[in-house]
Amino acid sequence: MVLTGAEIVVRCLQEEKVEYLFGYPGGSVLFIYDELFKQDKVRHVLVRHEQAAVHAADGYARTTGKVGVALVTSGPGATNAVTGIATAYMDSIPLVIISGQVPTAAIGLDAFQEVDTVGITRPCVKHNFLVRDARDIAATLKKAFLIASTGRPGPVLVDIPKDVTAQRCEFAYPETVNLRSYNPVTRGHSGQIRKAVQLLLEARRPMIYSGGGVVLSNAAEKLTKLARLLNFPCTNTLMGLGGFPASDRQFVGMLGMHGSYEANMGMHYCDVLLAVGARFDDRVIGNTEHFTQEPRKIIHIDIDPSSISKRVRVDVPIVGDVGDVLDDMIAYLEAGSERPDAECLAAWWRQVDEWRSRDSLGYKNSNEIIKPQFVVQKLWEITGGDAFITTDVGQHQMWSAQYYKFDKPRRWVTSGGLGTMGFGLPAAMGVQLAHPGSPVACITGEGSIQMCIQELSTCKQYRLPIKIISLNNRYLGMVRQWQEIFHGNRYSESYMDSLPDFAKLAEAYGHVGLQITKPGDVEGALREAFKRKDDLVFLDFRIDQTENVYPMIQGGKGLNEMILSSEDL
């Protein structure tokens, strides 16, 4: 079968059973777009900015476990996509990004809309390719999907010059590809697993610390089973929310900079720590010097060997797929009769419950002004905790993580590692397309939403009934909070003046817009929004401008040095 390079690209996507391709056309990819026009198996979604294309593919990938796919043109198209690529890279999300490139003869000659896409993206992709011959397209795309979805997932970029998409050659999509230098380990070392289980059985003050790897490896049920077998406290990172049910008594909340008091104190003072699919991020454990002062044994399970002992030295490293390793640990436990010392464990739970009694997420509600925590709590109640929640980045992101209780994995979609404003709305588009009958809410702020607000047009075109929950305090809230606490109330360029009327702006795009200013109207507005199952509804909540996110750990401090309220300052 003789096809053009563009036809081969489309056929490869069909072979990989790609449902949605998020993209924006341009000169160097027009042959590919022409072939997309001639078929109906791969549905193209026209975004309004290339950054949004990658974020939408990202949201699709996070909630389905499949590889998200984006298509952008050369030059500014590729550079616009870099923010989305870096976002996915930091959070280990499987994506394949196809970028157009100037003709091969023009590469390196400063041609119109030329950039070194491979060079620019090298630091923020799992791998990338420049295809110089149409005969290499099929094998390269097969490799790209394999690399993106196996081992520690991540984005893979395939750069294809325009003339290569016009070349003709025989096409056969390979069933398998061999990558000599790429053989990710999935099974953990049995000796290390036995050692880890024995250490857990001997623990007097144990803690399970789980991250995004639990979600990515579809291991939430296995983690829950292990935690219940052992009766250990469990905490999730920001990326791991939903990996263990938030409603379970053993869940002590999210840990880290804005985590709960009981989670952080438990992490700090435990004697055996089981880290599962997490990477000891600086926003999670605070100052490493403070963290390592307390004696503890650490077991670390991760599929990426470079993540183990990267920031904190561990005692029992286990390289392997989280799900496979948890299966083996559960099997060892069930095969034997030994269990952790019940008396020691009961004493540890009494200590954890004492920390929990501090109610570190408590806040003073108001009948006069809308509190952001109240909005998120009402959203959780109205959706039954069963919605897909995307967020942008800032105070609203932290309030969402603290007050929306996730009992299921892949319901929480947020930019953790890179912290990308503008992520929430396009990510919600990908989520809604992947789950057309499910409620999808984008929790955002008036600063973040303006980063990719043009995607309201995309939502109208594809009839995506997303509910946008804007916690509007007229400030870049997290910046303002830090300026208040650490910079003497000097609010340098953090106040948002001349904001649009978001309700009217939503209406201008053809959606429903609501502005809510009174606490008594919050629940009614949310219920009305979710009754409108076919409409995008933009809810602009005018919230308390002075509200800060607590608890909080100041940069450079330890997990046991938390600021629980403004009274601690």
mmCIF file of C-alpha atoms in Angstrom, residues 1-332:
data_model
loop_
_atom_site.group_PDB
_atom_site.id
_atom_site.type_symbol
_atom_site.label_atom_id
_atom_site.label_comp_id
_atom_site.label_asym_id
_atom_site.label_seq_id
_atom_site.Cartn_x
_atom_site.Cartn_y
_atom_site.Cartn_z
ATOM 1 C CA MET A 1 0.000 0.000 0.000
ATOM 2 C CA VAL A 2 1.626 3.262 -1.149
ATOM 3 C CA LEU A 3 0.584 6.357 0.810
ATOM 4 C CA THR A 4 1.803 9.891 1.381
ATOM 5 C CA GLY A 5 3.487 10.780 4.666
ATOM 6 C CA ALA A 6 0.352 12.676 5.703
ATOM 7 C CA GLU A 7 -1.837 9.656 4.978
ATOM 8 C CA ILE A 8 0.538 7.506 7.008
ATOM 9 C CA VAL A 9 0.279 9.860 9.999
ATOM 10 C CA VAL A 10 -3.501 9.597 9.974
ATOM 11 C CA ARG A 11 -3.457 5.835 9.451
ATOM 12 C CA CYS A 12 -1.083 5.468 12.409
ATOM 13 C CA LEU A 13 -3.465 7.423 14.625
ATOM 14 C CA GLN A 14 -6.279 5.168 13.508
ATOM 15 C CA GLU A 15 -4.196 2.073 14.250
ATOM 16 C CA GLU A 16 -3.568 3.421 17.768
ATOM 17 C CA LYS A 17 -7.348 3.903 18.125
ATOM 18 C CA VAL A 18 -6.987 7.613 18.818
ATOM 19 C CA GLU A 19 -10.441 9.058 19.507
ATOM 20 C CA TYR A 20 -9.643 12.765 19.650
ATOM 21 C CA LEU A 21 -6.882 14.830 18.118
ATOM 22 C CA PHE A 22 -6.568 18.307 19.616
ATOM 23 C CA GLY A 23 -4.943 20.801 17.294
ATOM 24 C CA TYR A 24 -4.648 23.991 15.303
ATOM 25 C CA PRO A 25 -3.750 24.054 11.587
ATOM 26 C CA GLY A 26 -0.858 25.864 9.939
ATOM 27 C CA GLY A 27 1.187 25.758 6.776
ATOM 28 C CA SER A 28 3.552 22.929 7.671
ATOM 29 C CA VAL A 29 0.769 20.506 8.664
ATOM 30 C CA LEU A 30 -1.777 21.234 5.931
ATOM 31 C CA PHE A 31 -1.176 17.918 4.160
ATOM 32 C CA ILE A 32 -2.017 16.152 7.428
ATOM 33 C CA TYR A 33 -5.140 18.277 7.880
ATOM 34 C CA ASP A 34 -6.202 17.459 4.338
ATOM 35 C CA GLU A 35 -6.057 13.765 5.160
ATOM 36 C CA LEU A 36 -7.954 14.287 8.417
ATOM 37 C CA PHE A 37 -10.713 15.891 6.353
ATOM 38 C CA LYS A 38 -11.091 12.707 4.279
ATOM 39 C CA GLN A 39 -11.786 10.362 7.211
ATOM 40 C CA ASP A 40 -14.065 10.173 10.231
ATOM 41 C CA LYS A 41 -12.393 7.724 12.626
ATOM 42 C CA VAL A 42 -10.164 10.277 14.377
ATOM 43 C CA ARG A 43 -12.167 13.290 15.497
ATOM 44 C CA HIS A 44 -10.260 16.551 15.375
ATOM 45 C CA VAL A 45 -11.007 19.229 17.993
ATOM 46 C CA LEU A 46 -10.116 22.746 16.884
ATOM 47 C CA VAL A 47 -8.817 24.704 19.871
ATOM 48 C CA ARG A 48 -8.100 28.443 19.815
ATOM 49 C CA HIS A 49 -4.483 28.246 20.998
ATOM 50 C CA GLU A 50 -1.872 25.489 20.809
ATOM 51 C CA GLN A 51 -1.247 25.564 24.559
ATOM 52 C CA ALA A 52 -4.901 24.606 24.992
ATOM 53 C CA ALA A 53 -4.515 21.726 22.522
ATOM 54 C CA VAL A 54 -1.893 20.083 24.705
ATOM 55 C CA HIS A 55 -3.772 20.818 27.958
ATOM 56 C CA ALA A 56 -6.944 19.295 26.463
ATOM 57 C CA ALA A 57 -5.025 16.182 25.402
ATOM 58 C CA ASP A 58 -3.570 16.141 28.914
ATOM 59 C CA GLY A 59 -7.008 16.252 30.585
ATOM 60 C CA TYR A 60 -8.192 13.470 28.304
ATOM 61 C CA ALA A 61 -5.157 11.346 29.204
ATOM 62 C CA ARG A 62 -5.365 11.900 32.969
ATOM 63 C CA THR A 63 -8.972 10.745 33.225
ATOM 64 C CA THR A 64 -8.880 7.839 30.753
ATOM 65 C CA GLY A 65 -5.378 6.425 31.158
ATOM 66 C CA LYS A 66 -5.010 6.551 27.378
ATOM 67 C CA VAL A 67 -2.428 8.538 25.429
ATOM 68 C CA GLY A 68 -3.576 12.072 24.621
ATOM 69 C CA VAL A 69 -2.647 13.391 21.177
ATOM 70 C CA ALA A 70 -2.115 16.938 19.861
ATOM 71 C CA LEU A 71 -1.190 18.351 16.451
ATOM 72 C CA VAL A 72 0.464 21.754 15.980
ATOM 73 C CA THR A 73 2.224 23.586 13.219
ATOM 74 C CA SER A 74 5.861 24.683 13.103
ATOM 75 C CA GLY A 75 7.443 27.752 14.680
ATOM 76 C CA PRO A 76 5.009 29.615 16.947
ATOM 77 C CA GLY A 77 2.624 26.668 16.889
ATOM 78 C CA ALA A 78 5.276 24.450 18.425
ATOM 79 C CA THR A 79 6.511 27.063 20.889
ATOM 80 C CA ASN A 80 2.942 27.810 22.003
ATOM 81 C CA ALA A 81 2.634 24.117 22.807
ATOM 82 C CA VAL A 82 5.736 24.015 25.028
ATOM 83 C CA THR A 83 3.904 25.142 28.185
ATOM 84 C CA GLY A 84 1.440 22.286 27.808
ATOM 85 C CA ILE A 85 4.228 19.818 27.079
ATOM 86 C CA ALA A 86 6.187 20.905 30.161
ATOM 87 C CA THR A 87 3.022 20.643 32.262
ATOM 88 C CA ALA A 88 2.512 17.039 31.164
ATOM 89 C CA TYR A 89 6.190 16.205 31.626
ATOM 90 C CA MET A 90 6.270 17.383 35.237
ATOM 91 C CA ASP A 91 3.175 15.340 36.078
ATOM 92 C CA SER A 92 4.144 12.222 34.055
ATOM 93 C CA ILE A 93 1.191 12.326 31.652
ATOM 94 C CA PRO A 94 1.285 10.179 28.480
ATOM 95 C CA LEU A 95 0.999 12.399 25.400
ATOM 96 C CA VAL A 96 2.102 12.271 21.780
ATOM 97 C CA ILE A 97 2.548 15.687 20.196
ATOM 98 C CA ILE A 98 2.945 15.852 16.430
ATOM 99 C CA SER A 99 4.514 19.098 15.275
ATOM 100 C CA GLY A 100 5.003 20.311 11.743
ATOM 101 C CA GLN A 101 8.420 21.506 10.603
ATOM 102 C CA VAL A 102 9.707 23.482 7.640
ATOM 103 C CA PRO A 103 10.867 21.386 4.636
ATOM 104 C CA THR A 104 14.036 19.398 5.291
ATOM 105 C CA ALA A 105 16.062 21.445 2.811
ATOM 106 C CA ALA A 106 15.188 24.617 4.752
ATOM 107 C CA ILE A 107 16.035 23.337 8.238
ATOM 108 C CA GLY A 108 18.765 25.470 9.778
ATOM 109 C CA LEU A 109 18.343 28.318 7.285
ATOM 110 C CA ASP A 110 16.041 30.507 9.415
ATOM 111 C CA ALA A 111 13.104 29.677 7.194
ATOM 112 C CA PHE A 112 9.687 31.219 7.773
ATOM 113 C CA GLN A 113 8.154 29.775 10.959
ATOM 114 C CA GLU A 114 11.200 27.669 11.745
ATOM 115 C CA VAL A 115 12.374 26.835 15.244
ATOM 116 C CA ASP A 116 14.483 23.958 16.500
ATOM 117 C CA THR A 117 11.508 22.165 18.020
ATOM 118 C CA VAL A 118 13.513 19.101 19.005
ATOM 119 C CA GLY A 119 16.113 21.280 20.741
ATOM 120 C CA ILE A 120 13.563 23.486 22.470
ATOM 121 C CA THR A 121 11.499 20.593 23.811
ATOM 122 C CA ARG A 122 14.345 18.250 24.752
ATOM 123 C CA PRO A 123 14.367 19.292 28.462
ATOM 124 C CA CYS A 124 10.602 18.789 28.869
ATOM 125 C CA VAL A 125 9.777 15.591 26.986
ATOM 126 C CA LYS A 126 10.359 11.950 27.744
ATOM 127 C CA HIS A 127 11.736 11.654 24.213
ATOM 128 C CA ASN A 128 11.464 13.387 20.856
ATOM 129 C CA PHE A 129 12.053 12.579 17.197
ATOM 130 C CA LEU A 130 12.745 14.467 13.973
ATOM 131 C CA VAL A 131 11.469 12.396 11.036
ATOM 132 C CA ARG A 132 13.417 13.025 7.807
ATOM 133 C CA ASP A 133 11.929 10.257 5.648
ATOM 134 C CA ALA A 134 8.315 9.206 5.157
ATOM 135 C CA ARG A 135 9.406 5.580 5.431
ATOM 136 C CA ASP A 136 10.229 6.215 9.103
ATOM 137 C CA ILE A 137 6.895 7.770 10.113
ATOM 138 C CA ALA A 138 5.037 4.580 11.037
ATOM 139 C CA ALA A 139 7.811 3.073 13.146
ATOM 140 C CA THR A 140 8.499 6.431 14.807
ATOM 141 C CA LEU A 141 4.872 6.960 15.813
ATOM 142 C CA LYS A 142 4.674 3.382 17.096
ATOM 143 C CA LYS A 143 7.749 4.098 19.248
ATOM 144 C CA ALA A 144 6.255 7.393 20.406
ATOM 145 C CA PHE A 145 3.067 5.764 21.696
ATOM 146 C CA LEU A 146 5.054 2.990 23.364
ATOM 147 C CA ILE A 147 7.458 5.358 25.118
ATOM 148 C CA ALA A 148 4.698 7.749 26.192
ATOM 149 C CA SER A 149 2.555 5.058 27.804
ATOM 150 C CA THR A 150 5.045 2.675 29.428
ATOM 151 C CA GLY A 151 7.467 2.966 32.339
ATOM 152 C CA ARG A 152 7.087 6.389 33.879
ATOM 153 C CA PRO A 153 4.643 7.994 31.412
ATOM 154 C CA GLY A 154 5.380 11.286 29.731
ATOM 155 C CA PRO A 155 5.036 13.389 26.584
ATOM 156 C CA VAL A 156 6.791 12.380 23.370
ATOM 157 C CA LEU A 157 7.146 14.815 20.476
ATOM 158 C CA VAL A 158 7.379 13.822 16.811
ATOM 159 C CA ASP A 159 8.568 16.645 14.521
ATOM 160 C CA ILE A 160 7.722 16.092 10.837
ATOM 161 C CA PRO A 161 8.931 18.405 8.034
ATOM 162 C CA LYS A 162 6.296 19.430 5.494
ATOM 163 C CA ASP A 163 7.979 17.741 2.533
ATOM 164 C CA VAL A 164 8.072 14.445 4.441
ATOM 165 C CA THR A 165 4.274 14.547 4.716
ATOM 166 C CA ALA A 166 4.107 14.828 0.908
ATOM 167 C CA GLN A 167 6.528 11.989 0.142
ATOM 168 C CA ARG A 168 5.063 8.655 -0.953
ATOM 169 C CA CYS A 169 6.114 5.219 0.263
ATOM 170 C CA GLU A 170 4.752 1.831 1.223
ATOM 171 C CA PHE A 171 2.848 1.704 4.481
ATOM 172 C CA ALA A 172 2.643 -1.088 7.038
ATOM 173 C CA TYR A 173 2.039 -0.309 10.689
ATOM 174 C CA PRO A 174 4.371 -2.431 12.844
ATOM 175 C CA GLU A 175 2.767 -4.646 15.472
ATOM 176 C CA THR A 176 5.768 -4.218 17.753
ATOM 177 C CA VAL A 177 8.950 -2.168 17.879
ATOM 178 C CA ASN A 178 12.240 -2.979 19.538
ATOM 179 C CA LEU A 179 14.011 -0.270 21.507
ATOM 180 C CA ARG A 180 17.308 -1.681 22.725
ATOM 181 C CA SER A 181 17.955 1.139 25.186
ATOM 182 C CA TYR A 182 14.412 1.263 26.567
ATOM 183 C CA ASN A 183 13.267 -1.615 28.749
ATOM 184 C CA PRO A 184 11.426 -0.268 31.801
ATOM 185 C CA VAL A 185 11.277 -2.601 34.779
ATOM 186 C CA THR A 186 7.774 -3.485 35.939
ATOM 187 C CA ARG A 187 8.262 -6.304 38.454
ATOM 188 C CA GLY A 188 9.794 -5.364 41.777
ATOM 189 C CA HIS A 189 12.692 -7.336 43.276
ATOM 190 C CA SER A 190 11.192 -10.100 45.427
ATOM 191 C CA GLY A 191 13.886 -9.825 48.070
ATOM 192 C CA GLN A 192 13.333 -6.112 48.465
ATOM 193 C CA ILE A 193 9.573 -6.629 48.664
ATOM 194 C CA ARG A 194 9.974 -9.221 51.432
ATOM 195 C CA LYS A 195 12.280 -6.864 53.310
ATOM 196 C CA ALA A 196 9.738 -4.042 52.931
ATOM 197 C CA VAL A 197 6.860 -6.171 54.225
ATOM 198 C CA GLN A 198 8.886 -7.228 57.260
ATOM 199 C CA LEU A 199 9.725 -3.607 57.997
ATOM 200 C CA LEU A 200 6.033 -2.664 57.786
ATOM 201 C CA LEU A 201 5.108 -5.468 60.180
ATOM 202 C CA GLU A 202 7.674 -4.220 62.712
ATOM 203 C CA ALA A 203 6.531 -0.575 62.500
ATOM 204 C CA ARG A 204 5.302 1.158 65.637
ATOM 205 C CA ARG A 205 4.420 4.512 64.030
ATOM 206 C CA PRO A 206 3.784 3.715 60.342
ATOM 207 C CA MET A 207 2.643 6.008 57.550
ATOM 208 C CA ILE A 208 1.658 5.407 53.923
ATOM 209 C CA TYR A 209 2.557 8.302 51.632
ATOM 210 C CA SER A 210 1.066 7.899 48.152
ATOM 211 C CA GLY A 211 1.441 10.040 45.060
ATOM 212 C CA GLY A 212 0.386 10.357 41.458
ATOM 213 C CA GLY A 213 2.039 7.075 40.533
ATOM 214 C CA VAL A 214 -0.789 5.212 42.289
ATOM 215 C CA VAL A 215 -3.323 6.925 40.036
ATOM 216 C CA LEU A 216 -1.262 6.577 36.856
ATOM 217 C CA SER A 217 -0.747 2.847 37.393
ATOM 218 C CA ASN A 218 -4.442 2.248 38.193
ATOM 219 C CA ALA A 219 -3.424 0.905 41.591
ATOM 220 C CA ALA A 220 -5.860 2.767 43.868
ATOM 221 C CA GLU A 221 -7.820 -0.362 44.830
ATOM 222 C CA LYS A 222 -4.593 -2.222 45.590
ATOM 223 C CA LEU A 223 -3.273 0.601 47.758
ATOM 224 C CA THR A 224 -6.580 0.697 49.626
ATOM 225 C CA LYS A 225 -6.480 -3.055 50.190
ATOM 226 C CA LEU A 226 -2.917 -2.912 51.536
ATOM 227 C CA ALA A 227 -3.695 0.020 53.829
ATOM 228 C CA ARG A 228 -6.723 -1.772 55.264
ATOM 229 C CA LEU A 229 -4.811 -5.018 55.748
ATOM 230 C CA LEU A 230 -2.243 -3.119 57.787
ATOM 231 C CA ASN A 231 -4.602 -0.504 59.332
ATOM 232 C CA PHE A 232 -2.040 2.235 58.655
ATOM 233 C CA PRO A 233 -2.755 5.968 58.247
ATOM 234 C CA CYS A 234 -2.604 7.062 54.616
ATOM 235 C CA THR A 235 -1.911 10.470 53.112
ATOM 236 C CA ASN A 236 -2.001 11.596 49.475
ATOM 237 C CA THR A 237 0.051 14.178 47.651
ATOM 238 C CA LEU A 238 -1.709 16.808 45.552
ATOM 239 C CA MET A 239 -1.268 14.571 42.504
ATOM 240 C CA GLY A 240 -2.329 11.467 44.394
ATOM 241 C CA LEU A 241 -5.774 12.632 45.542
ATOM 242 C CA GLY A 242 -8.308 9.911 44.885
ATOM 243 C CA GLY A 243 -5.664 7.205 45.141
ATOM 244 C CA PHE A 244 -7.072 6.420 48.593
ATOM 245 C CA PRO A 245 -10.712 7.242 49.498
ATOM 246 C CA ALA A 246 -10.958 10.623 51.206
ATOM 247 C CA SER A 247 -14.002 9.462 53.162
ATOM 248 C CA ASP A 248 -12.105 6.542 54.722
ATOM 249 C CA ARG A 249 -11.214 6.889 58.403
ATOM 250 C CA GLN A 250 -7.607 5.900 57.635
ATOM 251 C CA PHE A 251 -7.193 8.883 55.317
ATOM 252 C CA VAL A 252 -5.499 11.770 57.115
ATOM 253 C CA GLY A 253 -5.773 14.259 54.274
ATOM 254 C CA MET A 254 -3.361 15.754 51.800
ATOM 255 C CA LEU A 255 0.129 16.515 53.060
ATOM 256 C CA GLY A 256 2.614 19.227 52.188
ATOM 257 C CA MET A 257 2.712 23.000 52.089
ATOM 258 C CA HIS A 258 -1.066 23.331 52.445
ATOM 259 C CA GLY A 259 -1.744 19.864 53.810
ATOM 260 C CA SER A 260 -3.568 18.878 56.969
ATOM 261 C CA TYR A 261 -1.932 19.050 60.380
ATOM 262 C CA GLU A 262 -2.393 15.320 61.010
ATOM 263 C CA ALA A 263 -0.888 14.337 57.643
ATOM 264 C CA ASN A 264 2.203 16.484 58.054
ATOM 265 C CA MET A 265 2.795 15.572 61.678
ATOM 266 C CA GLY A 266 2.305 11.896 60.875
ATOM 267 C CA MET A 267 4.838 12.138 58.042
ATOM 268 C CA HIS A 268 7.318 13.941 60.255
ATOM 269 C CA TYR A 269 7.139 11.650 63.280
ATOM 270 C CA CYS A 270 6.519 8.200 61.764
ATOM 271 C CA ASP A 271 9.155 5.506 62.262
ATOM 272 C CA VAL A 272 8.426 3.573 59.031
ATOM 273 C CA LEU A 273 7.325 5.385 55.883
ATOM 274 C CA LEU A 274 5.966 3.592 52.825
ATOM 275 C CA ALA A 275 6.273 5.939 49.839
ATOM 276 C CA VAL A 276 4.232 4.706 46.871
ATOM 277 C CA GLY A 277 4.526 6.420 43.489
ATOM 278 C CA ALA A 278 5.657 9.720 45.005
ATOM 279 C CA ARG A 279 8.859 11.710 44.645
ATOM 280 C CA PHE A 280 9.431 13.619 47.930
ATOM 281 C CA ASP A 281 8.738 16.927 46.203
ATOM 282 C CA ASP A 282 9.867 20.158 47.876
ATOM 283 C CA ARG A 283 6.224 21.250 48.318
ATOM 284 C CA VAL A 284 5.481 17.925 50.021
ATOM 285 C CA ILE A 285 8.194 17.379 52.631
ATOM 286 C CA GLY A 286 9.416 20.939 53.114
ATOM 287 C CA ASN A 287 13.061 21.369 54.034
ATOM 288 C CA THR A 288 14.903 18.062 53.506
ATOM 289 C CA GLU A 289 17.330 18.832 56.346
ATOM 290 C CA HIS A 290 14.419 19.138 58.765
ATOM 291 C CA PHE A 291 12.722 16.059 57.325
ATOM 292 C CA THR A 292 15.791 13.844 57.691
ATOM 293 C CA GLN A 293 16.457 14.920 61.293
ATOM 294 C CA GLU A 294 13.759 12.551 62.534
ATOM 295 C CA PRO A 295 14.920 8.899 62.433
ATOM 296 C CA ARG A 296 12.732 6.705 60.252
ATOM 297 C CA LYS A 297 13.020 3.825 57.810
ATOM 298 C CA ILE A 298 11.804 4.599 54.290
ATOM 299 C CA ILE A 299 10.474 2.155 51.711
ATOM 300 C CA HIS A 300 10.136 3.749 48.281
ATOM 301 C CA ILE A 301 8.231 2.138 45.385
ATOM 302 C CA ASP A 302 8.585 3.843 42.007
ATOM 303 C CA ILE A 303 8.835 2.772 38.389
ATOM 304 C CA ASP A 304 11.448 5.448 37.737
ATOM 305 C CA PRO A 305 14.792 4.488 39.344
ATOM 306 C CA SER A 306 16.039 8.070 39.023
ATOM 307 C CA SER A 307 13.308 9.222 41.445
ATOM 308 C CA ILE A 308 14.522 6.944 44.237
ATOM 309 C CA SER A 309 16.922 8.587 46.727
ATOM 310 C CA LYS A 310 16.899 11.692 44.532
ATOM 311 C CA ARG A 311 15.992 14.084 47.366
ATOM 312 C CA VAL A 312 15.822 11.810 50.406
ATOM 313 C CA ARG A 313 17.915 8.686 50.988
ATOM 314 C CA VAL A 314 15.720 5.612 51.317
ATOM 315 C CA ASP A 315 16.376 2.312 53.075
ATOM 316 C CA VAL A 316 14.420 -0.127 50.912
ATOM 317 C CA PRO A 317 14.221 0.941 47.251
ATOM 318 C CA ILE A 318 11.829 -1.017 45.030
ATOM 319 C CA VAL A 319 11.868 -0.260 41.311
ATOM 320 C CA GLY A 320 8.756 -1.466 39.545
ATOM 321 C CA ASP A 321 5.193 -0.786 38.551
ATOM 322 C CA VAL A 322 3.279 0.344 41.629
ATOM 323 C CA GLY A 323 0.367 -1.996 40.943
ATOM 324 C CA ASP A 324 2.573 -5.050 40.470
ATOM 325 C CA VAL A 325 4.606 -4.329 43.605
ATOM 326 C CA LEU A 326 1.480 -3.765 45.713
ATOM 327 C CA ASP A 327 0.084 -7.073 44.426
ATOM 328 C CA ASP A 328 3.232 -8.840 45.619
ATOM 329 C CA MET A 329 3.167 -7.104 49.014
ATOM 330 C CA ILE A 330 -0.481 -8.044 49.543
ATOM 331 C CA ALA A 331 0.282 -11.648 48.567
ATOM 332 C CA TYR A 332 3.101 -11.851 51.145
#
